[in-house]
Amino acid sequence: MPHDNKRGGVKTLKKYLEINVYEAVQERLKYIFENFDNIYVAFSGGKDSGLLLNLVLDYKRRHNIDKKVGVFHQDFEAQYQTTTDFVTRMFENNIQDIEPYWVCIPQASRCAVSNYQMYWYPWDPDKESAWVRPMPKQDYIINLQNHHFDFYKYRMSQEDFYAEFSHWYARVHEGTTVCLLGIRADESLNRYRAYANDKKISLGDGKWTTQMGKNLYHAYPLYDWTTKDVWVANGKFDFDYNHIYDLFYKAGLSINQMRVASPYHESAKDSLNLYRVLEPDTWIRIVGRVQGANFGAIYGNTKALGARKFTLPPGHTWRSYVKFLLATLPESMRESYIAKFKTSIKFWWKTGGVVNEAALKELEECNYPIRHNGRSSYSKDKDKIRFLGTPDNTDDIKSTIDIPSWKRMAICILKNDHLCKYMGFTQTKRQAERERELLEKYRNL
């Protein structure tokens, strides 16, 4: 289990120090328990957060630390029963050592299996008859009727809830607070950035903590662990874990393909069909909970949802195909896509963006209608490139996908990519509010 404390990219994990990742985690936990008054673990029920919670509790007991550790679990209702069983065991078996926050409150969760539901709402009281599973019955379950969250707004986004919970937890506990996250740098570039961001304020050595507010920090003690390290530790120390991973293994998935996430989320829709195979009883409820779930299970890994290479329908350009696809959507969804497409077109026509040198060379060699539009404010040695018209497709540009085209717009629609992440968009707070307003307006149609 190699450990590295250097920055510069995930590949730096190949450089080893004299201690392994387990020993490094022990040093980080020592620092955490000595320097923070309040500690809580964000526990999803997956392998990484499960291992982190086990390590924290093990350290606490071996060092005879009296203070309890908070455990925050956002329960999204639609999940494997095996995951619920694991979460239940971790809470029940450790209840004397933890401060439990098992949250079952309606929140807007992104839905990528339907163009008729941009969000779905776990534990929505209006849909109780269709809930995937009953509300948990433990005394410490936090629901719509008994919560004390002064920040909560009905059906607020899950991302906002998660962020606000951190600040709320810090407010109601005296002293300094840290939220421990099972983020590992080798899982994705975004997770590596959470660790390596040079602009953030950190405590201690390295970049594995981030200041989030007054007396509030996030910490990533497992940032330099690999997937293999996780399973070696579970086996070596006989830690409890989510046994859905055993079923994943029997289904033929590699350890890097195994993921526990909402079945309707864009990061999990490709594996939605696994529910039908691994937990048929859960699958039956999932199909009826969100419109489009069965279609997503059948076609989530096909070109119907943009997961594979596909060809343009006969008689269409990509521009005409986008217009055709937009015409098939509900008004609220159509307006959302059009607004983002217009923003992209205006940006690339008026302002321009920066592309790498290889892409610029290809664009010039292929005679794309582009103009240089001055130096970039953040890449002083590069020019901004402005397009004189949006290309129908950019299939002959091999060095980057970050070039605007009508084809990319079509793929966003086919992927049910409501945020248009495929085109580089992220959601603003106002956009989230506007989407919720539209959903509320049209939800009964």
XYZ file of C-alpha atoms in Angstrom, residues 102-412:
311
model
C -29.269 9.319 9.436
C -31.174 11.789 7.258
C -34.340 10.837 5.328
C -35.569 14.228 4.131
C -36.942 15.192 0.674
C -34.191 16.741 -1.446
C -33.918 17.466 -5.152
C -31.732 14.742 -6.621
C -30.587 14.847 -10.225
C -32.450 12.406 -12.487
C -30.616 11.324 -15.652
C -32.953 8.550 -16.835
C -35.790 10.807 -17.962
C -36.394 13.982 -19.915
C -39.680 14.376 -18.036
C -38.136 14.474 -14.564
C -35.105 16.696 -14.150
C -35.171 15.894 -10.435
C -36.711 13.276 -8.242
C -37.339 13.684 -4.521
C -36.408 10.881 -2.107
C -38.842 10.498 0.797
C -41.332 12.875 -0.835
C -44.497 12.526 1.318
C -46.641 13.004 -1.803
C -45.111 9.787 -3.235
C -45.109 7.636 -0.097
C -47.092 4.844 -1.757
C -44.321 4.567 -4.380
C -41.332 4.717 -2.040
C -38.707 2.121 -2.920
C -38.585 1.040 0.724
C -40.273 2.031 3.984
C -38.865 4.804 6.165
C -36.306 3.345 8.633
C -37.723 3.014 12.157
C -34.729 3.645 14.440
C -35.212 6.362 17.058
C -32.366 8.441 15.630
C -33.742 8.638 12.071
C -34.109 12.289 11.018
C -37.109 12.942 8.782
C -39.424 15.731 7.667
C -41.427 15.610 10.894
C -38.664 15.666 13.519
C -35.677 17.503 12.042
C -34.168 20.615 13.643
C -32.272 21.961 10.622
C -32.854 25.712 10.510
C -31.356 25.840 7.002
C -33.653 23.265 5.408
C -36.013 24.314 2.640
C -38.516 21.802 1.307
C -37.043 19.955 -1.702
C -33.787 21.921 -1.616
C -31.015 20.394 -3.740
C -29.025 17.552 -2.220
C -25.765 19.422 -2.893
C -27.030 22.488 -1.022
C -28.264 20.332 1.848
C -24.907 18.613 2.157
C -23.026 21.933 2.188
C -25.423 23.570 4.647
C -25.316 20.586 6.987
C -21.563 21.110 7.473
C -22.078 24.711 8.533
C -25.049 23.802 10.725
C -23.050 21.073 12.469
C -20.238 23.549 13.138
C -22.705 26.107 14.540
C -24.378 23.754 17.008
C -21.102 22.307 18.301
C -18.628 24.460 20.181
C -15.057 24.721 18.945
C -13.470 23.596 15.693
C -15.207 21.084 13.419
C -13.936 18.774 10.688
C -15.929 16.689 8.225
C -14.043 13.574 7.098
C -14.644 12.537 3.486
C -13.664 9.255 1.834
C -12.326 10.976 -1.274
C -9.463 9.278 -3.096
C -7.425 11.152 -5.717
C -7.164 8.230 -8.149
C -10.948 7.992 -8.620
C -11.345 11.104 -10.760
C -9.720 14.388 -11.698
C -12.385 16.318 -9.766
C -11.583 14.381 -6.605
C -7.884 14.988 -7.126
C -8.604 18.711 -7.435
C -10.408 18.680 -4.077
C -7.074 17.656 -2.602
C -4.570 19.534 -4.772
C -6.206 22.974 -5.075
C -3.405 25.490 -4.456
C -5.801 28.329 -3.627
C -7.436 26.672 -0.629
C -6.468 27.143 3.020
C -5.256 23.960 4.707
C -4.138 22.910 8.169
C -1.136 20.770 9.021
C 1.231 19.228 6.494
C 0.136 18.603 2.918
C -3.124 19.537 1.223
C -5.480 16.960 2.686
C -7.601 19.504 4.593
C -9.663 22.403 3.248
C -11.093 25.328 5.189
C -14.827 25.651 4.450
C -15.726 28.393 6.905
C -15.000 29.780 10.349
C -13.939 26.850 12.530
C -15.007 24.396 9.792
C -12.767 22.150 7.682
C -13.105 19.209 5.336
C -10.436 16.504 5.442
C -9.527 13.656 3.062
C -7.460 11.137 5.051
C -7.689 8.510 2.279
C -6.685 10.803 -0.581
C -3.620 8.738 -1.603
C -5.198 5.282 -1.293
C -5.903 3.096 -4.319
C -8.937 0.875 -4.783
C -6.721 -2.118 -4.114
C -5.540 -0.553 -0.851
C -9.158 -0.261 0.301
C -9.842 -3.962 -0.140
C -6.487 -5.007 1.326
C -7.315 -3.028 4.472
C -10.828 -4.478 4.740
C -9.386 -7.979 4.513
C -6.383 -7.413 6.764
C -8.347 -5.793 9.596
C -11.592 -7.753 9.104
C -13.644 -4.571 8.745
C -17.348 -4.797 7.940
C -18.233 -3.590 4.444
C -21.133 -3.346 1.992
C -21.600 -6.861 0.619
C -23.104 -5.533 -2.596
C -19.474 -5.487 -3.739
C -19.416 -9.282 -3.457
C -22.387 -9.406 -5.816
C -20.678 -6.926 -8.152
C -17.686 -9.268 -8.260
C -19.870 -12.280 -9.016
C -21.535 -10.263 -11.790
C -18.118 -9.844 -13.458
C -17.296 -6.224 -12.598
C -13.714 -5.213 -11.947
C -12.945 -3.482 -8.651
C -12.669 -0.154 -10.489
C -16.128 -0.552 -12.061
C -17.956 -1.105 -8.785
C -19.938 1.936 -7.681
C -22.683 2.503 -5.126
C -24.796 5.499 -6.168
C -28.382 6.550 -6.774
C -29.730 4.438 -9.664
C -31.096 7.559 -11.352
C -27.931 9.663 -11.177
C -25.827 10.305 -14.306
C -22.845 8.592 -12.706
C -24.775 5.361 -12.138
C -27.350 5.074 -14.913
C -25.070 2.849 -17.018
C -25.241 0.247 -14.239
C -28.962 0.674 -13.531
C -29.681 -2.725 -15.046
C -27.585 -4.350 -12.295
C -30.458 -3.732 -9.895
C -32.620 -6.065 -11.952
C -29.945 -8.771 -11.815
C -28.678 -8.401 -8.249
C -31.789 -7.363 -6.316
C -34.971 -8.095 -8.307
C -37.294 -7.059 -5.465
C -35.591 -3.660 -5.192
C -35.680 -3.326 -8.974
C -39.459 -3.682 -9.089
C -39.846 -0.684 -6.804
C -37.197 1.369 -8.629
C -38.990 0.983 -11.964
C -42.166 2.469 -10.538
C -40.520 5.262 -8.571
C -39.128 7.428 -11.371
C -40.475 7.790 -14.892
C -37.954 6.413 -17.382
C -36.119 4.017 -15.040
C -36.935 0.917 -17.090
C -35.886 2.657 -20.308
C -32.666 3.727 -18.592
C -31.948 0.162 -17.515
C -32.450 -1.216 -21.018
C -30.737 1.548 -22.975
C -28.476 3.276 -20.405
C -25.354 1.740 -21.929
C -26.409 2.156 -25.557
C -26.427 4.957 -28.089
C -30.069 5.692 -27.222
C -28.780 7.561 -24.189
C -25.558 8.701 -25.795
C -23.364 6.075 -24.166
C -21.903 4.675 -27.387
C -20.843 6.010 -30.746
C -23.830 6.539 -32.976
C -24.597 7.864 -36.441
C -26.740 10.765 -37.545
C -30.267 9.780 -38.674
C -30.719 9.937 -42.478
C -31.805 13.297 -43.844
C -30.531 15.295 -40.875
C -27.625 17.545 -40.110
C -26.644 17.692 -36.456
C -28.221 21.145 -36.295
C -31.544 19.923 -37.669
C -31.371 16.877 -35.396
C -30.964 19.120 -32.335
C -34.058 21.054 -33.389
C -35.942 17.777 -33.870
C -34.912 16.513 -30.428
C -35.826 19.809 -28.775
C -39.299 19.615 -30.328
C -39.909 16.257 -28.634
C -39.210 17.577 -25.122
C -41.594 19.043 -22.543
C -41.581 22.836 -22.579
C -39.681 23.238 -19.309
C -36.877 20.917 -20.426
C -36.733 22.480 -23.876
C -36.376 25.971 -22.411
C -33.566 24.802 -20.136
C -31.565 23.251 -22.984
C -32.137 26.207 -25.315
C -30.903 28.648 -22.666
C -27.666 26.709 -22.237
C -27.137 26.232 -25.971
C -27.602 29.967 -26.556
C -25.096 30.724 -23.797
C -22.528 28.424 -25.410
C -23.087 29.857 -28.890
C -22.833 33.445 -27.631
C -19.648 32.660 -25.696
C -17.845 31.040 -28.623
C -19.081 33.628 -31.153
C -18.501 36.776 -29.074
C -15.888 36.105 -26.372
C -14.075 32.976 -27.426
C -12.338 30.278 -25.447
C -8.842 28.842 -25.156
C -7.917 25.550 -26.828
C -4.662 23.643 -26.612
C -1.998 24.075 -29.298
C -2.682 20.702 -30.927
C -6.392 21.499 -31.249
C -5.630 24.951 -32.654
C -3.368 23.410 -35.292
C -6.072 20.913 -36.268
C -8.711 23.644 -36.472
C -6.518 25.697 -38.785
C -5.554 22.702 -40.940
C -9.211 21.714 -41.326
C -10.199 25.291 -42.211
C -12.725 25.800 -39.416
C -14.104 29.371 -39.421
C -12.196 30.776 -36.434
C -10.594 34.064 -35.472
C -8.124 34.979 -32.731
C -9.729 37.263 -30.154
C -6.909 38.487 -27.925
C -4.959 36.923 -25.084
C -6.621 34.829 -22.417
C -6.834 36.387 -18.961
C -5.794 33.116 -17.290
C -3.453 31.698 -19.964
C -1.348 34.717 -20.858
C 0.617 32.886 -23.536
C -2.491 31.691 -25.408
C -5.079 33.362 -27.599
C -8.818 33.129 -27.236
C -10.419 31.471 -30.253
C -13.714 32.794 -31.582
C -15.907 30.715 -33.924
C -17.597 32.368 -36.882
C -20.570 30.023 -36.759
C -21.069 26.790 -34.818
C -19.670 23.677 -36.580
C -22.117 20.883 -37.286
C -19.620 18.402 -35.828
C -15.933 18.329 -34.965
C -15.263 14.629 -35.504
C -11.969 15.341 -37.279
C -10.559 17.174 -34.226
C -8.843 14.401 -32.284
C -6.833 16.284 -29.656
C -9.773 17.646 -27.618
C -13.531 17.332 -27.170
C -13.847 20.882 -25.831
C -14.923 22.347 -29.162
C -18.500 23.590 -29.646
C -20.691 21.788 -32.167
C -24.310 20.934 -32.831
C -23.392 17.284 -32.339
C -22.352 17.945 -28.753
C -25.703 19.617 -28.146
C -27.506 16.563 -29.535
C -25.508 14.242 -27.299
C -26.451 16.319 -24.239
